[in-house]
Amino acid sequence: MERGGEEGEKVARLGKKHSPGSSYVVTCPKMSAAGPVWPRLQVLRALWALLAVLLAPWRLWAIEDIQKCSWQVALNKFQTIGKNLGRDRFFYQEPLGTVDSLFSQLVDSRFDLNKEYLSFPYFLKINYSCEGESSEALVRKGYLTGLKPMVLVTFQSPVNFHHWKIEQLQIQMEGVPFRSKEPCNAEVCVMSWYTPMPIKNGSVVMFQVNINGFLQRTRDDTLQFTVGNELYELMPQYFVNAPSRPLWYTEEQAPVLILGGIPEEKLILLTDTSFKDFFLVELSIDSCWVSSFHCSQASFTATIYDAIATESTLFIRQNQLVYYFTGTYIILHEGNHSSGNWVRVLANECIKKLCPVHFHSNGSEYIMALTTGKHEGYVHFGTITDGRVSFKLLPRQWSVCEGIQGIQLPVASAEVVICSITWATFIADDYSLLLLVEIEDSKKYFQVVSYDLVSDYLAILYTIPEFIPDARGLEFLTILGTESYTNHPMVPTGMSYNPYNNLLFIWGNFLLSSYNTENYIYLAGFPKEQSIKYLVNSFHGDVAIVTETEEIWYLVEGSYQVHKLFPSKGWEVYISLQVMHQSSLHAPNETMVTLFYEDSKLYQLVYLMKYKKSQLVKRLVPVDQLLMYQKLNNDYLLERQGGHLTLSFTNFCPFTVMRLRDLPNPQIYTRQEIYRAPPPHVLDPSGLHNEDSLAVYQGLLYYLLWLHSKYEEPYADSVRDSTWRWWKNKKQDQDYYFYLASNGRSTGNMHIDMASYEKICDLKAKYELPERIFLDKGTSYSFSIFLTARGHSYQAEPGREGTTYQLRSQVNLGVVLADPNCIKVVVKEKVFVNYNSLLFWVTLSDKRFCFDQGISGHHLMKTSILVKVVGSTGHCFQDTHQGPRMQGNLMVPVLIGCPPGKRLAFDTTYTLEYNRLKNKQYFDCVHVDPEIPCFLFRDSACPVCSPPLFTVLYAHPLALLAHLPTHPLLFPPVRSSLLPPLSVLYCLGHANFFLSWPHPHYPAVFYPFFLIQDLVTGDSSSFQGSYVLKVVGGGPTLDTIREYSEEEIYRFNSPLDKTDSLIWTTKNTTTTKDSVFNIMSHQSLGIEWLCLENSPCHDMVPQSFFAPEFFFRVLVSNRGVDKSTYCDYQLIFLLHIHGLPLSAKRALFILRVSATVSVSVVILYISCCLLLPLTVKACNILRWKINNIITSESYYTHTSPSKVFSSPSGTKSGSNLSVSSHGISMVAKEKAAASEEALKKLT
């Protein structure tokens, strides 16, 4: 392995798209010494897509006899980690519980400890092994030398986009070493890598380890199937001499695959790992002949003939009976739609065949059932939405046979004896059916018929020739009607349609192809003596064919040469090499069970009959290697030179080197959102993790997914990475936490580097075209192809003017567009004579008019581009470490429409800045909400008058600041809103109640701005298109917001309203086609708030000292008014408006009351000022008189008792009484004098 970085860490990535046997397998070299890193990584998809590629020295890749190594991945519950108990089934679909107790201990971490962290039910156990070496020793060696498996989990979007968001989401994780719990004498005997297995709502497909919704837990805590009983022994009679059968399922959506066809048994093969492993299940359905006697069938059997798997529902046909079973997928459906038992449908019908629909559309999946008997000529069209199944009989008015008779018959006078539908294909883009109809009157012939499901219109597209054409040695022949024919009749048995390139195949004992369902090409390479049983399409440019005699043929779409793979000379050479290597995937006696494509690679499910033990295995069909062996077997020449023969090979490939260059960064076209989520760093010296660190890793992944799902705020965020909200409050402490971890002081014995949790937005191209690309309106995708020609194949051609000559190579590049009316391609060529090479620049562009607007990721149009070097098919191969790979054909699916991951957001930052600039001021709310921006209803004037400054002062006490000289210290630019209830005086200035102060009219116009945010690349740009703005709800508080009805939305927003209900208006004159609503843009003149008499925001009564406020629920949509994009942006956000005025009546009433109170106060004040002296004087006089009265009464009261109680005892007591009377008299006189003097001063 390569030792990279200063720390000498070795990195391995679990690869994508590998060849599984008993485990996940990716071919890779044995670990060895350090060396240059091979620049191209092979990707292996496991789980939603599991990625792990070993980086090894480049010199080992060049060795042909490389020791094959593989990754093994198993699913384990938390209770079984560290134990060698095999793998668990993916049954649990919800987080099990919280791990908050562990997170509460990690106080030395940057993330928020107050959030809820849950754990997932499963882990991935990762091991590594090579042929001939101990797996335990290899894992131990990898750990000690720094090997780290990297795991990439890809969440597949669900079918029903109405419930779940359409997105291409991936999480890159890292496997952590964990010591086995088995008894061991050494310090480290057995160990494995583990990584959490995250679960996301709406995603059940992981391609290798999928969620199995057809299991249930029993009382003894074991799992059993709900569809039937599991059998544990594969009997030879189940597969030996049994014909192979097709594997039918919804592409990229079916988590569980089923396969019937076991003779005389109601058994199916069921797998949730794409046949890495499987289960033999006996179905719990009714007896195969009950309720079938009314159908014309000669014999009855228990065999399951047709089996189709969809996202959550399985379909089977036994004889003429059809059953379905819906699994339990609680993370997929809003409710539990599980069937519980097999449900029989179309009970009164005789079904002779089920036809699959490989792609979902419009949020549903589809299936078709062909009938016989009383409804011959009809199709039962089934729709599966959220596990609910419904069928309808088509055509609606009459049968297909009756419709054909009404249109045209080849022999008009003949009466139709037999008419039946042989095959049906559903074309989602046109919402129509293609039907292969067999008609027999005086002779038998077949027709291709189109039926439109919307208009109920039937049309005959093509009549298949009665006999096979005579190609006369040609590889293909265009059917024009003038060619000669053989004596072999054409007997079609089925059809196959590729929606990406519009290529239709009609197959039987021949092979016809057509790109428009009207003009057909006969492929003469397929022998007319054989008959095709089924056709397998990769939908990426490859087609495999299986005949009734189990022969395998191969075809590259866009070419006309059909290659025989088995049996063939190439197959014999390949099998001989496998026998020499003692391969366990091959045996002398074997039976093919099915043939299918997985990740653009062809696989066989084969039953091997061995001496000791027979087994069912999944193995790769090496198509490129077989074609190369056949090429070497055919393209050689024996020449005699002297006395001996010389062997020479002729290479028909027109080039020697083919490279892709100038590839753009893929994410903008593939729309893959990728998060990096590394594990916690354990502080244990051994570096081994424990249960606590694994549980913390699970909690981190759970909260990362939670943050991603909640990142749907309508307001534009300056940071377009949902992880930054996690640790933004502790960012300043990151150096301190790192210091603690570096010194082994972190709590919990682990350290979490939150800065490494990030969104990856700058992935580079890997020198190969992406798996698919998305194109918006007018966008383009460009790349270049560098070719080195074989030999010197240049010739001089006259220039355009005929005077100069230019060199032209014999190497030609062709481009095939599936929909040339919708996309275009420009190819530019440059010749490098000195290097004998050519460079082609290829630019693919959208033509801007082939798709209507749609929601992000919804209703995308399927098309494709095929770039091929002329003459390269089957002749050009590139040697790689995984064997030869065919070159010269590049097929890329293209999806036209609104790409996933784009959204419209309210640009609050620029809106605030621009409004402050245009309106010269900005008043924020008193109680500021950082999530919801706040704007003033009007800053300084009303739209109907120019109010005086005195009025403005009543409306807003701080408004005077706008008319006074400003100073940065005295008058800050942003002022709080302190609006009193007297804001009712906004528009009373025209009534001349107050003296007017000359003041210009500056209405506060609201200018909204929006951003287009790309959640994949992190880019943001100003929305330059047109849109319609509507107020669709509102309320005075957040708790009282209500949705408006359609009639209310019209009255509150339409310029045609005559009921005085408008909430806002604008000076823009552009309206929608029906003139109902105004059309806005980033260059609009803004809007002015009105809140007229019948609007909900009219006459808002203040609930406190501050002015009224209102929350508007605003809808912004560009549907039907914007021609700059295919995206149908719909944004709903809350707009907080404060400073709303009261109505004129209420304002006048308050004015009258205020004026009355004010006048009363003034009069009272004046009265008090005038009457106060007199009042004081009167009070003093009154007080003086009262005092005199009190003094007089005191005097007489005091003197009377002295006389009565005077003592007759002599002179002394008499003298004392005399003195007392005299003193009292003197005091009374003094008080009287003082009172008279004070009265004189007052008067």
mmCIF file of N, CA and C in Angstrom, residues 219-275:
data_model
loop_
_atom_site.group_PDB
_atom_site.id
_atom_site.type_symbol
_atom_site.label_atom_id
_atom_site.label_comp_id
_atom_site.label_asym_id
_atom_site.label_seq_id
_atom_site.Cartn_x
_atom_site.Cartn_y
_atom_site.Cartn_z
ATOM 1 N N ARG A 219 -41.975 -13.800 18.588
ATOM 2 C CA ARG A 219 -41.992 -13.718 20.045
ATOM 3 C C ARG A 219 -40.655 -14.103 20.659
ATOM 4 N N ASP A 220 -39.936 -15.015 20.011
ATOM 5 C CA ASP A 220 -38.644 -15.420 20.543
ATOM 6 C C ASP A 220 -37.509 -14.532 20.048
ATOM 7 N N ASP A 221 -37.861 -13.324 19.578
ATOM 8 C CA ASP A 221 -36.886 -12.307 19.186
ATOM 9 C C ASP A 221 -36.049 -12.736 17.984
ATOM 10 N N THR A 222 -36.632 -13.477 17.081
ATOM 11 C CA THR A 222 -35.985 -13.827 15.822
ATOM 12 C C THR A 222 -36.759 -13.199 14.674
ATOM 13 N N LEU A 223 -36.123 -13.149 13.502
ATOM 14 C CA LEU A 223 -36.734 -12.554 12.328
ATOM 15 C C LEU A 223 -37.232 -13.633 11.393
ATOM 16 N N GLN A 224 -38.397 -13.409 10.815
ATOM 17 C CA GLN A 224 -38.939 -14.316 9.820
ATOM 18 C C GLN A 224 -39.603 -13.500 8.720
ATOM 19 N N PHE A 225 -39.773 -14.124 7.566
ATOM 20 C CA PHE A 225 -40.339 -13.432 6.421
ATOM 21 C C PHE A 225 -41.855 -13.338 6.549
ATOM 22 N N THR A 226 -42.390 -12.231 6.063
ATOM 23 C CA THR A 226 -43.846 -12.041 6.059
ATOM 24 C C THR A 226 -44.486 -12.579 4.796
ATOM 25 N N VAL A 227 -43.673 -12.807 3.740
ATOM 26 C CA VAL A 227 -44.231 -13.253 2.464
ATOM 27 C C VAL A 227 -44.361 -14.763 2.402
ATOM 28 N N GLY A 228 -43.727 -15.493 3.317
ATOM 29 C CA GLY A 228 -43.780 -16.951 3.293
ATOM 30 C C GLY A 228 -42.790 -17.540 4.269
ATOM 31 N N ASN A 229 -42.504 -18.802 4.068
ATOM 32 C CA ASN A 229 -41.602 -19.547 4.949
ATOM 33 C C ASN A 229 -40.260 -19.753 4.266
ATOM 34 N N GLU A 230 -39.199 -19.510 5.009
ATOM 35 C CA GLU A 230 -37.861 -19.656 4.460
ATOM 36 C C GLU A 230 -37.446 -21.125 4.464
ATOM 37 N N LEU A 231 -36.885 -21.562 3.325
ATOM 38 C CA LEU A 231 -36.328 -22.905 3.205
ATOM 39 C C LEU A 231 -34.808 -22.796 3.194
ATOM 40 N N TYR A 232 -34.160 -23.791 3.786
ATOM 41 C CA TYR A 232 -32.728 -23.698 3.994
ATOM 42 C C TYR A 232 -31.919 -24.669 3.131
ATOM 43 N N GLU A 233 -32.559 -25.343 2.215
ATOM 44 C CA GLU A 233 -31.840 -26.304 1.379
ATOM 45 C C GLU A 233 -32.200 -26.064 -0.075
ATOM 46 N N LEU A 234 -31.167 -25.933 -0.908
ATOM 47 C CA LEU A 234 -31.353 -25.755 -2.337
ATOM 48 C C LEU A 234 -31.320 -27.131 -2.997
ATOM 49 N N MET A 235 -32.461 -27.581 -3.442
ATOM 50 C CA MET A 235 -32.532 -28.885 -4.094
ATOM 51 C C MET A 235 -32.112 -28.756 -5.547
ATOM 52 N N PRO A 236 -31.402 -29.735 -6.091
ATOM 53 C CA PRO A 236 -30.967 -29.653 -7.500
ATOM 54 C C PRO A 236 -32.126 -29.516 -8.471
ATOM 55 N N GLN A 237 -33.254 -30.149 -8.181
ATOM 56 C CA GLN A 237 -34.375 -30.080 -9.118
ATOM 57 C C GLN A 237 -34.967 -28.680 -9.240
ATOM 58 N N TYR A 238 -34.611 -27.805 -8.321
ATOM 59 C CA TYR A 238 -35.095 -26.436 -8.428
ATOM 60 C C TYR A 238 -34.438 -25.689 -9.600
ATOM 61 N N PHE A 239 -33.226 -26.102 -9.982
ATOM 62 C CA PHE A 239 -32.472 -25.314 -10.951
ATOM 63 C C PHE A 239 -31.945 -26.123 -12.136
ATOM 64 N N VAL A 240 -31.633 -27.403 -11.932
ATOM 65 C CA VAL A 240 -31.056 -28.198 -13.005
ATOM 66 C C VAL A 240 -32.064 -28.347 -14.140
ATOM 67 N N ASN A 241 -31.595 -28.016 -15.342
ATOM 68 C CA ASN A 241 -32.402 -28.111 -16.567
ATOM 69 C C ASN A 241 -33.599 -27.171 -16.568
ATOM 70 N N ALA A 242 -33.650 -26.258 -15.625
ATOM 71 C CA ALA A 242 -34.721 -25.258 -15.622
ATOM 72 C C ALA A 242 -34.296 -24.072 -16.481
ATOM 73 N N PRO A 243 -35.186 -23.533 -17.271
ATOM 74 C CA PRO A 243 -34.804 -22.394 -18.115
ATOM 75 C C PRO A 243 -34.544 -21.143 -17.291
ATOM 76 N N SER A 244 -33.666 -20.309 -17.784
ATOM 77 C CA SER A 244 -33.410 -19.041 -17.113
ATOM 78 C C SER A 244 -34.597 -18.109 -17.300
ATOM 79 N N ARG A 245 -34.699 -17.093 -16.455
ATOM 80 C CA ARG A 245 -35.818 -16.153 -16.509
ATOM 81 C C ARG A 245 -35.296 -14.747 -16.207
ATOM 82 N N PRO A 246 -36.011 -13.750 -16.696
ATOM 83 C CA PRO A 246 -35.545 -12.369 -16.497
ATOM 84 C C PRO A 246 -35.759 -11.899 -15.066
ATOM 85 N N LEU A 247 -34.908 -10.985 -14.649
ATOM 86 C CA LEU A 247 -35.026 -10.343 -13.337
ATOM 87 C C LEU A 247 -35.608 -8.955 -13.565
ATOM 88 N N TRP A 248 -36.841 -8.746 -13.089
ATOM 89 C CA TRP A 248 -37.563 -7.508 -13.352
ATOM 90 C C TRP A 248 -37.714 -6.711 -12.069
ATOM 91 N N TYR A 249 -37.426 -5.430 -12.144
ATOM 92 C CA TYR A 249 -37.547 -4.547 -10.987
ATOM 93 C C TYR A 249 -37.490 -3.104 -11.461
ATOM 94 N N THR A 250 -37.872 -2.183 -10.594
ATOM 95 C CA THR A 250 -37.759 -0.752 -10.888
ATOM 96 C C THR A 250 -36.314 -0.330 -10.716
ATOM 97 N N GLU A 251 -35.740 0.230 -11.754
ATOM 98 C CA GLU A 251 -34.327 0.571 -11.754
ATOM 99 C C GLU A 251 -33.980 1.535 -10.622
ATOM 100 N N GLU A 252 -32.940 1.160 -9.836
ATOM 101 C CA GLU A 252 -32.357 1.976 -8.771
ATOM 102 C C GLU A 252 -33.326 2.292 -7.639
ATOM 103 N N GLN A 253 -34.467 1.601 -7.568
ATOM 104 C CA GLN A 253 -35.452 1.915 -6.533
ATOM 105 C C GLN A 253 -35.875 0.702 -5.712
ATOM 106 N N ALA A 254 -35.660 -0.500 -6.199
ATOM 107 C CA ALA A 254 -36.155 -1.690 -5.517
ATOM 108 C C ALA A 254 -35.116 -2.188 -4.514
ATOM 109 N N PRO A 255 -35.404 -2.140 -3.203
ATOM 110 C CA PRO A 255 -34.443 -2.636 -2.212
ATOM 111 C C PRO A 255 -34.396 -4.152 -2.136
ATOM 112 N N VAL A 256 -35.484 -4.813 -2.503
ATOM 113 C CA VAL A 256 -35.568 -6.273 -2.450
ATOM 114 C C VAL A 256 -35.900 -6.774 -3.851
ATOM 115 N N LEU A 257 -35.128 -7.761 -4.330
ATOM 116 C CA LEU A 257 -35.362 -8.369 -5.636
ATOM 117 C C LEU A 257 -35.880 -9.777 -5.446
ATOM 118 N N ILE A 258 -36.772 -10.193 -6.352
ATOM 119 C CA ILE A 258 -37.319 -11.544 -6.294
ATOM 120 C C ILE A 258 -37.204 -12.179 -7.668
ATOM 121 N N LEU A 259 -37.098 -13.510 -7.668
ATOM 122 C CA LEU A 259 -36.964 -14.265 -8.902
ATOM 123 C C LEU A 259 -37.738 -15.561 -8.757
ATOM 124 N N GLY A 260 -38.680 -15.793 -9.670
ATOM 125 C CA GLY A 260 -39.470 -17.018 -9.668
ATOM 126 C C GLY A 260 -38.934 -18.018 -10.665
ATOM 127 N N GLY A 261 -39.846 -18.791 -11.243
ATOM 128 C CA GLY A 261 -39.465 -19.736 -12.281
ATOM 129 C C GLY A 261 -38.974 -21.081 -11.794
ATOM 130 N N ILE A 262 -39.071 -21.384 -10.508
ATOM 131 C CA ILE A 262 -38.669 -22.695 -9.999
ATOM 132 C C ILE A 262 -39.775 -23.692 -10.360
ATOM 133 N N PRO A 263 -39.441 -24.742 -11.106
ATOM 134 C CA PRO A 263 -40.485 -25.634 -11.658
ATOM 135 C C PRO A 263 -41.326 -26.303 -10.577
ATOM 136 N N GLU A 264 -42.624 -26.221 -10.768
ATOM 137 C CA GLU A 264 -43.620 -26.926 -9.962
ATOM 138 C C GLU A 264 -43.543 -26.613 -8.471
ATOM 139 N N GLU A 265 -43.004 -25.459 -8.134
ATOM 140 C CA GLU A 265 -42.922 -25.048 -6.740
ATOM 141 C C GLU A 265 -43.290 -23.570 -6.646
ATOM 142 N N LYS A 266 -44.049 -23.237 -5.597
ATOM 143 C CA LYS A 266 -44.361 -21.826 -5.383
ATOM 144 C C LYS A 266 -43.261 -21.197 -4.527
ATOM 145 N N LEU A 267 -42.041 -21.245 -5.080
ATOM 146 C CA LEU A 267 -40.847 -20.736 -4.422
ATOM 147 C C LEU A 267 -40.300 -19.548 -5.195
ATOM 148 N N ILE A 268 -39.694 -18.639 -4.481
ATOM 149 C CA ILE A 268 -38.981 -17.523 -5.099
ATOM 150 C C ILE A 268 -37.629 -17.367 -4.412
ATOM 151 N N LEU A 269 -36.685 -16.810 -5.143
ATOM 152 C CA LEU A 269 -35.417 -16.376 -4.573
ATOM 153 C C LEU A 269 -35.562 -14.907 -4.210
ATOM 154 N N LEU A 270 -35.271 -14.581 -2.970
ATOM 155 C CA LEU A 270 -35.425 -13.213 -2.473
ATOM 156 C C LEU A 270 -34.072 -12.727 -1.960
ATOM 157 N N THR A 271 -33.708 -11.507 -2.318
ATOM 158 C CA THR A 271 -32.430 -10.957 -1.878
ATOM 159 C C THR A 271 -32.575 -9.466 -1.601
ATOM 160 N N ASP A 272 -31.845 -8.994 -0.597
ATOM 161 C CA ASP A 272 -31.759 -7.561 -0.325
ATOM 162 C C ASP A 272 -30.335 -7.054 -0.500
ATOM 163 N N THR A 273 -29.489 -7.892 -1.106
ATOM 164 C CA THR A 273 -28.088 -7.524 -1.345
ATOM 165 C C THR A 273 -27.694 -7.723 -2.799
ATOM 166 N N SER A 274 -28.659 -7.654 -3.701
ATOM 167 C CA SER A 274 -28.405 -7.853 -5.130
ATOM 168 C C SER A 274 -27.726 -9.198 -5.378
ATOM 169 N N PHE A 275 -28.200 -10.233 -4.689
ATOM 170 C CA PHE A 275 -27.763 -11.619 -4.834
ATOM 171 C C PHE A 275 -26.338 -11.851 -4.361
#
